[in-house]
Short mmCIF file of C-alpha atoms in Angstrom, two decimals:
data_model
loop_
_atom_site.label_atom_id
_atom_site.label_comp_id
_atom_site.label_asym_id
_atom_site.label_seq_id
_atom_site.Cartn_x
_atom_site.Cartn_y
_atom_site.Cartn_z
CA UNK T 1247 137.12 165.48 84.41
CA UNK T 1248 137.92 164.84 80.86
CA UNK T 1249 140.11 161.59 79.96
CA UNK T 1250 143.68 162.25 80.08
CA UNK T 1251 144.94 164.45 77.26
CA UNK T 1252 148.69 163.78 76.78
CA UNK T 1253 150.23 166.54 74.77
CA UNK T 1254 151.96 165.34 72.11
CA UNK T 1255 155.17 167.24 73.18
CA UNK T 1256 154.96 165.61 76.44
CA UNK T 1257 154.93 161.94 74.86
CA UNK T 1258 158.07 163.08 72.58
CA UNK T 1259 160.15 164.76 75.27
CA UNK T 1260 163.56 163.26 75.29
CA UNK T 1261 164.14 163.61 79.17
CA UNK T 1262 160.95 162.27 80.83
CA UNK T 1263 159.79 163.12 84.23
CA UNK T 1264 160.35 160.30 86.78
CA UNK T 1265 157.45 159.08 88.72
CA UNK T 1266 157.33 156.96 91.88
CA UNK T 1267 154.71 154.42 92.17
CA UNK T 1268 154.60 152.82 95.69
CA UNK T 1269 152.46 149.72 95.56
CA UNK T 1270 152.03 147.18 92.83
CA UNK T 1271 148.81 145.65 93.78
CA UNK T 1272 145.31 146.27 92.61
CA UNK T 1273 145.67 150.18 92.07
CA UNK T 1274 149.38 149.97 91.07
CA UNK T 1275 148.87 147.28 88.33
CA UNK T 1276 146.55 149.66 86.19
CA UNK T 1277 148.38 152.84 86.96
CA UNK T 1278 151.81 151.48 85.80
CA UNK T 1279 150.33 149.79 82.97
CA UNK T 1280 148.15 152.85 81.71
CA UNK T 1281 151.26 155.49 82.16
CA UNK T 1282 153.62 153.16 80.29
CA UNK T 1283 151.60 152.92 77.39
CA UNK T 1284 151.48 156.75 77.23
CA UNK T 1285 155.13 156.98 77.30
CA UNK T 1286 155.05 160.28 79.29
CA UNK T 1287 157.59 159.43 82.17
CA UNK T 1288 159.93 156.96 83.53
CA UNK T 1289 158.41 154.67 86.27
CA UNK T 1290 159.97 153.51 89.31
CA UNK T 1291 157.77 151.03 91.04
CA UNK T 1292 158.23 150.05 94.43
CA UNK T 1293 156.94 147.24 96.33
CA UNK T 1294 158.36 144.32 98.53
CA UNK T 1295 155.59 141.62 98.45
CA UNK T 1296 155.25 138.51 96.13
CA UNK T 1297 152.52 137.70 93.90
CA UNK T 1298 150.11 135.60 96.10
CA UNK T 1299 147.19 133.24 94.38
CA UNK T 1300 144.51 135.57 96.18
CA UNK T 1301 146.01 138.54 94.13
CA UNK T 1302 145.10 137.34 90.70
CA UNK T 1303 141.56 138.47 90.56
CA UNK T 1304 142.45 142.18 91.33
CA UNK T 1305 145.91 142.56 90.04
CA UNK T 1306 145.55 141.97 86.27
CA UNK T 1307 149.38 142.10 85.30
CA UNK T 1308 149.75 138.78 87.11
CA UNK T 1309 148.83 135.16 86.03
CA UNK T 1310 149.41 131.90 87.48
CA UNK T 1311 153.08 131.77 86.47
CA UNK T 1312 153.88 134.81 88.42
CA UNK T 1313 152.81 133.41 91.78
CA UNK T 1314 155.76 133.39 94.22
CA UNK T 1315 157.57 136.03 92.41
CA UNK T 1316 158.49 139.49 93.46
CA UNK T 1317 155.43 141.70 92.29
CA UNK T 1318 158.12 144.34 90.88
CA UNK T 1319 159.94 142.17 88.70
CA UNK T 1320 156.62 140.46 87.36
CA UNK T 1321 155.04 143.74 86.91
CA UNK T 1322 158.11 145.22 85.07
CA UNK T 1323 158.33 142.30 82.87
CA UNK T 1324 154.76 142.32 81.81
CA UNK T 1325 154.67 146.16 81.46
CA UNK T 1326 157.82 146.02 78.92
CA UNK T 1327 155.72 143.43 76.82
CA UNK T 1328 152.65 145.47 76.70
CA UNK T 1329 154.28 148.91 76.16
CA UNK T 1330 157.64 147.99 74.49
CA UNK T 1331 160.21 150.96 75.11
CA UNK T 1332 158.67 152.14 78.67
CA UNK T 1333 161.12 152.71 80.99
CA UNK T 1334 160.39 150.82 84.37
CA UNK T 1335 162.96 150.74 87.24
CA UNK T 1336 162.14 148.45 90.18
CA UNK T 1337 162.62 148.58 93.98
CA UNK T 1338 161.80 145.72 96.02
CA UNK T 1339 161.08 147.50 98.97
CA UNK T 1340 157.88 149.06 100.71
CA UNK T 1341 158.94 151.84 102.70
CA UNK T 1342 159.03 155.84 102.44
CA UNK T 1343 161.86 156.85 100.27
CA UNK T 1344 164.57 158.90 102.09
CA UNK T 1345 164.40 161.68 99.19
CA UNK T 1346 161.32 162.32 96.88
CA UNK T 1347 163.42 163.23 94.12
CA UNK T 1348 160.49 162.77 91.54
CA UNK T 1349 158.04 164.87 89.28
CA UNK T 1350 155.35 163.00 90.99
CA UNK T 1351 154.38 160.45 93.33
CA UNK T 1352 151.68 158.07 93.42
CA UNK T 1353 150.37 155.92 96.19
CA UNK T 1354 148.68 152.67 95.41
CA UNK T 1355 149.12 150.98 98.94
CA UNK T 1356 146.60 149.73 101.24
CA UNK T 1357 148.24 150.80 104.42
CA UNK T 1358 146.49 153.88 105.81
CA UNK T 1359 149.17 154.84 108.12
CA UNK T 1360 151.67 154.89 105.21
CA UNK T 1361 149.52 156.90 102.96
CA UNK T 1362 149.31 159.73 105.53
CA UNK T 1363 153.23 159.33 106.08
CA UNK T 1364 153.82 159.74 102.28
CA UNK T 1365 151.24 162.49 102.16
CA UNK T 1366 153.35 164.46 104.75
CA UNK T 1367 156.47 163.86 102.86
CA UNK T 1368 155.18 164.67 99.54
CA UNK T 1369 153.80 168.27 101.01
CA UNK T 1370 157.34 168.80 102.70
CA UNK T 1371 159.13 167.92 99.48
CA UNK T 1372 156.66 170.00 97.53
CA UNK T 1373 156.13 167.02 95.36
CA UNK T 1374 152.83 166.25 93.68
CA UNK T 1375 150.98 163.37 94.85
CA UNK T 1376 148.20 161.05 93.49
CA UNK T 1377 146.65 158.89 96.46
CA UNK T 1378 144.10 156.28 96.30
CA UNK T 1379 142.44 153.54 98.09
CA UNK T 1380 139.69 150.88 97.58
CA UNK T 1381 137.80 148.59 100.19
CA UNK T 1382 134.73 146.62 99.69
CA UNK T 1383 132.57 148.38 97.22
CA UNK T 1384 134.15 151.93 97.63
CA UNK T 1385 137.10 153.70 96.53
CA UNK T 1386 138.69 157.28 96.08
CA UNK T 1387 141.23 159.16 94.24
CA UNK T 1388 142.79 162.44 95.46
CA UNK T 1389 145.07 164.66 93.49
CA UNK T 1390 147.44 166.67 95.72
CA UNK T 1391 149.26 169.74 94.61
CA UNK T 1392 151.37 171.02 97.59
CA UNK T 1393 150.50 174.41 98.54
CA UNK T 1394 147.58 174.64 95.79
CA UNK T 1395 145.11 172.06 96.57
CA UNK T 1396 143.75 169.94 99.62
CA UNK T 1397 146.09 167.36 100.89
CA UNK T 1398 145.06 164.01 102.57
CA UNK T 1399 144.95 165.36 106.17
CA UNK T 1400 142.48 168.34 104.78
CA UNK T 1401 140.10 165.62 103.60
CA UNK T 1402 140.54 162.86 106.26
CA UNK T 1403 142.27 164.67 109.12
CA UNK T 1404 144.22 161.63 110.56
CA UNK T 1405 143.79 157.83 110.25
CA UNK T 1406 140.83 156.14 112.24
CA UNK T 1407 140.17 152.67 113.04
CA UNK T 1408 137.42 152.59 110.55
CA UNK T 1409 139.83 153.66 107.70
CA UNK T 1410 142.40 150.77 108.92
CA UNK T 1411 140.15 148.22 107.51
CA UNK T 1412 142.13 146.59 104.45
CA UNK T 1413 141.00 144.69 101.54
CA UNK T 1414 142.20 141.56 103.59
CA UNK T 1415 139.79 142.34 106.11
CA UNK T 1416 136.68 143.31 104.50
CA UNK T 1417 137.16 142.25 101.05
CA UNK T 1418 136.73 144.09 97.83
CA UNK T 1419 135.00 143.57 94.22
CA UNK T 1420 137.61 142.28 91.83
CA UNK T 1421 137.46 144.89 89.05
CA UNK T 1422 136.97 147.77 91.68
CA UNK T 1423 140.61 148.53 91.87
CA UNK T 1424 140.91 148.79 87.95
CA UNK T 1425 138.30 151.50 88.07
CA UNK T 1426 140.09 153.73 90.82
CA UNK T 1427 143.41 152.99 89.22
CA UNK T 1428 142.12 154.12 85.47
CA UNK T 1429 141.19 157.42 87.50
CA UNK T 1430 144.33 157.81 89.25
CA UNK T 1431 146.44 157.31 86.01
CA UNK T 1432 144.34 160.04 84.36
CA UNK T 1433 145.04 162.42 87.04
CA UNK T 1434 148.77 161.60 87.21
CA UNK T 1435 148.82 162.10 83.26
CA UNK T 1436 147.16 165.30 83.57
CA UNK T 1437 149.25 166.45 86.60
CA UNK T 1438 152.42 165.60 84.30
CA UNK T 1439 150.75 167.55 81.33
CA UNK T 1440 150.78 170.82 83.61
CA UNK T 1441 146.88 170.56 84.17
CA UNK T 1442 145.22 170.67 87.28
CA UNK T 1443 142.88 167.79 87.87
CA UNK T 1444 139.86 167.66 90.05
CA UNK T 1445 141.08 167.43 93.70
CA UNK T 1446 138.98 164.39 94.61
CA UNK T 1447 136.89 161.68 93.31
CA UNK T 1448 134.85 158.98 94.71
CA UNK T 1449 133.02 155.96 93.89
CA UNK T 1450 130.25 153.91 95.70
CA UNK T 1451 129.42 150.75 93.83
CA UNK T 1452 126.74 150.00 96.60
CA UNK T 1453 124.85 153.16 95.37
CA UNK T 1454 126.19 152.91 91.73
CA UNK T 1455 127.46 156.47 91.96
CA UNK T 1456 130.89 158.09 91.38
CA UNK T 1457 131.44 161.85 91.70
CA UNK T 1458 133.91 164.69 92.16
CA UNK T 1459 134.03 166.68 95.33
CA UNK T 1460 135.89 169.95 96.03
CA UNK T 1461 137.92 170.31 99.08
CA UNK T 1462 139.49 173.58 100.10
CA UNK T 1463 143.04 173.59 101.81
CA UNK T 1464 142.43 174.00 105.47
CA UNK T 1465 144.85 176.73 107.14
CA UNK T 1466 145.10 174.60 110.18
CA UNK T 1467 146.17 171.43 108.42
CA UNK T 1468 148.92 169.94 110.17
CA UNK T 1469 150.67 168.84 106.86
CA UNK T 1470 149.91 171.78 104.23
CA UNK T 1471 148.34 174.56 106.58
CA UNK T 1472 149.92 177.90 106.90
CA UNK T 1473 151.87 178.46 109.80
CA UNK T 1474 150.22 181.02 112.57
CA UNK Y 934 128.18 124.13 94.60
CA UNK Y 935 130.97 124.29 97.29
CA UNK Y 936 134.17 126.22 96.77
CA UNK Y 937 137.40 124.02 96.78
CA UNK Y 938 140.38 124.90 98.57
CA UNK Y 939 142.05 126.47 95.64
CA UNK Y 940 139.03 128.37 95.15
CA UNK Y 941 138.85 129.70 98.47
CA UNK Y 942 142.37 130.98 98.34
CA UNK Y 943 141.96 132.43 94.90
CA UNK Y 944 138.67 134.26 95.66
CA UNK Y 945 139.58 135.21 99.40
CA UNK Y 946 138.70 138.89 98.91
CA UNK Y 947 135.34 137.96 97.43
CA UNK Y 948 134.61 135.45 100.03
CA UNK Y 949 135.29 137.91 102.73
CA UNK Y 950 133.24 140.64 101.00
CA UNK Y 951 129.82 140.41 102.39
CA UNK Y 952 127.93 141.37 99.46
CA UNK Y 953 129.55 138.18 97.74
CA UNK Y 954 130.64 135.45 100.30
CA UNK Y 955 131.17 131.76 99.45
CA UNK Y 956 127.44 131.23 98.21
CA UNK Y 957 127.97 134.29 95.81
CA UNK Y 958 131.37 133.05 94.56
CA UNK Y 959 129.84 129.65 93.74
CA UNK Y 960 127.06 131.56 91.92
CA UNK Y 961 129.81 133.38 89.93
CA UNK Y 962 131.77 130.22 89.15
CA UNK Y 963 128.60 128.79 87.99
CA UNK Y 964 127.73 131.55 85.41
CA UNK Y 965 128.48 131.49 81.73
CA UNK Y 966 128.53 135.00 80.06
CA UNK Y 967 128.44 135.67 76.64
CA UNK Y 968 129.95 139.06 75.48
CA UNK Y 969 129.16 140.03 71.56
CA UNK Y 970 132.50 141.38 69.57
CA UNK Y 971 131.09 144.77 69.24
CA UNK Y 972 130.44 145.80 72.85
CA UNK Y 973 132.48 149.00 73.94
CA UNK Y 974 135.31 148.44 76.16
CA UNK Y 975 135.18 144.65 75.80
CA UNK Y 976 138.70 143.61 76.56
CA UNK Y 977 138.65 145.25 79.98
CA UNK Y 978 135.01 143.90 80.46
CA UNK Y 979 135.91 140.30 79.74
CA UNK Y 980 139.06 140.39 81.92
CA UNK Y 981 136.81 141.89 84.89
CA UNK Y 982 134.34 139.27 84.43
CA UNK Y 983 136.93 136.29 83.97
CA UNK Y 984 138.86 137.25 87.08
CA UNK Y 985 135.94 137.48 89.12
CA UNK Y 986 135.31 133.78 88.36
CA UNK Y 987 132.63 134.05 85.62
CA UNK Y 988 133.05 131.75 82.86
CA UNK Y 989 133.27 133.77 79.39
CA UNK Y 990 131.75 131.51 76.46
CA UNK Y 991 131.88 132.09 72.74
CA UNK Y 992 128.33 131.06 72.02
CA UNK Y 993 125.17 132.39 72.88
CA UNK Y 994 123.50 128.96 73.30
CA UNK Y 995 125.10 127.76 76.50
CA UNK Y 996 125.46 131.28 77.85
CA UNK Y 997 123.46 132.23 81.21
CA UNK Y 998 123.99 136.09 80.52
CA UNK Y 999 124.32 137.78 77.32
CA UNK Y 1000 126.11 141.31 76.81
CA UNK Y 1001 125.25 142.98 73.58
CA UNK Y 1002 125.93 146.28 71.96
CA UNK Y 1003 122.46 147.96 71.62
CA UNK Y 1004 121.92 150.59 68.91
CA UNK Y 1005 118.62 151.63 70.96
CA UNK Y 1006 120.19 153.15 73.87
CA UNK Y 1007 121.12 156.93 73.80
CA UNK Y 1008 125.19 157.55 73.92
CA UNK Y 1009 126.60 156.82 77.52
CA UNK Y 1010 123.67 155.08 78.60
CA UNK Y 1011 123.94 151.14 79.37
CA UNK Y 1012 120.56 148.94 79.85
CA UNK Y 1013 120.42 145.97 82.02
CA UNK Y 1014 117.74 143.68 81.80
CA UNK Y 1015 117.23 140.33 83.59
CA UNK Y 1016 119.64 137.84 82.28
CA UNK Y 1017 120.84 140.19 79.57
CA UNK Y 1018 122.85 143.61 79.31
CA UNK Y 1019 122.71 145.93 76.22
CA UNK Y 1020 125.47 148.23 76.09
CA UNK Y 1021 124.64 151.34 74.52
CA UNK Y 1022 126.74 153.17 71.88
CA UNK Y 1023 129.37 154.72 74.36
CA UNK Y 1024 130.55 158.22 73.55
CA UNK Y 1025 134.01 157.72 72.55
CA UNK Y 1026 134.03 161.00 70.38
CA UNK Y 1027 136.46 162.82 72.98
CA UNK Y 1028 138.83 159.80 73.22
CA UNK Y 1029 138.86 159.45 69.46
CA UNK Y 1030 140.34 163.16 69.32
CA UNK Y 1031 143.24 162.41 71.45
CA UNK Y 1032 146.49 161.74 70.08
CA UNK Y 1033 147.91 159.17 72.57
CA UNK Y 1034 146.61 155.57 72.39
CA UNK Y 1035 146.79 155.35 76.17
CA UNK Y 1036 144.31 157.95 76.53
CA UNK Y 1037 141.64 155.80 75.17
CA UNK Y 1038 143.01 152.75 76.90
CA UNK Y 1039 142.40 154.63 80.49
CA UNK Y 1040 138.98 155.46 79.63
CA UNK Y 1041 138.09 151.79 78.05
CA UNK Y 1042 139.95 150.15 81.19
CA UNK Y 1043 137.58 152.41 83.49
CA UNK Y 1044 134.45 151.41 81.34
CA UNK Y 1045 134.99 147.73 81.10
CA UNK Y 1046 135.82 147.30 84.88
CA UNK Y 1047 133.01 149.50 85.73
CA UNK Y 1048 130.47 147.44 83.48
CA UNK Y 1049 132.35 144.22 84.97
CA UNK Y 1050 131.39 145.23 88.44
CA UNK Y 1051 127.98 146.10 87.65
CA UNK Y 1052 127.46 143.00 85.80
CA UNK Y 1053 128.93 140.88 88.67
CA UNK Y 1054 126.43 142.82 91.15
CA UNK Y 1055 123.56 142.03 88.76
CA UNK Y 1056 124.27 138.41 88.49
CA UNK Y 1057 124.46 138.09 92.27
CA UNK Y 1058 120.94 140.00 92.31
CA UNK Y 1059 122.20 143.24 93.82
CA UNK Y 1060 120.42 145.14 91.19
CA UNK Y 1061 117.07 145.61 90.23
CA UNK Y 1062 115.84 143.61 87.39
CA UNK Y 1063 116.02 146.38 84.81
CA UNK Y 1064 118.20 149.32 85.25
CA UNK Y 1065 120.27 152.04 83.08
CA UNK Y 1066 123.74 153.26 83.83
CA UNK Y 1067 124.53 156.71 82.62
CA UNK Y 1068 128.34 157.11 82.17
CA UNK Y 1069 130.64 159.86 81.72
CA UNK Y 1070 134.18 159.43 82.51
CA UNK Y 1071 134.87 158.86 85.32
CA UNK Y 1072 131.45 159.47 86.72
CA UNK Y 1073 128.62 157.42 86.42
CA UNK Y 1074 125.13 156.89 88.07
CA UNK Y 1075 122.37 154.16 88.07
CA UNK Y 1076 118.87 154.69 87.02
CA UNK Y 1077 116.19 152.18 87.69
#
């Protein structure tokens, strides 16, 4: 996959597409910052957490002064400093929206059950989704174009106990979410530019390897499969 | 070196990571790294190292590790030596053709964070004494 190519006409468009980013943590921080810097969309950032000291190694938008503040407010304030003119709306809740009335949804959460629910909702609403996750030394980014590319259930089928391990349980190397978040931001920008990014990208720092992989939509997928 | 309560709280996700743990985090906190000005993706690399607990120092004399730009490596290859990192002239030609600065930022963030991860793992002894990285956004692989 090449770096994101943001067409001049997209960044100059008067009415920008609205993009929902759920999660203002290790993945959400680089995604929101990098998309705000290219001015290709209006961002809606949703998260119900406050900044904790243990977040600071991974969540680079926050500093000591932000500990105890709502993540969405702290992130939006920092992004407006870094990217003047960027539009960032905040929602201080962490739940599936009633309506996915967005050009693109980005999943930066670390709750695997929520990820599958969001995948199903995006498929039902036919809204493109960029999903990602990190734990330990591994991570992935997945671009879902409903009806055209594999969805989260085509790849992983259903949540398992192994997938429910979070960074809180198993730990995570601090800069890893910024690597995965950068790739997710690139996938998002390419989707907004009308391109079709590679479906799946994964990284394993233990092996020092990252690679794209191709996945076909499954006809029997409960979320995006064709009805028999 | 033993971690105090504030360090245990701040680096809780590193302490619970089996490849680091409390002894590894103590080692990171005791490491001083000098990053030369002309190293590619320097800003994200420095942030990634500093947020991991490594001290970034401005002089080579007190540093225990040095990260330097290298003219010797072919583009996209990063050579690691024991206690020293030579970062080859990374190929930003494609990024330079892009019209939006954010595109460059995305690639730089990726490379800087990736180098920070590899250097942290090298400091902790999870890498061979000398190795190379072949980087081509967003993919890379290690060669020993």
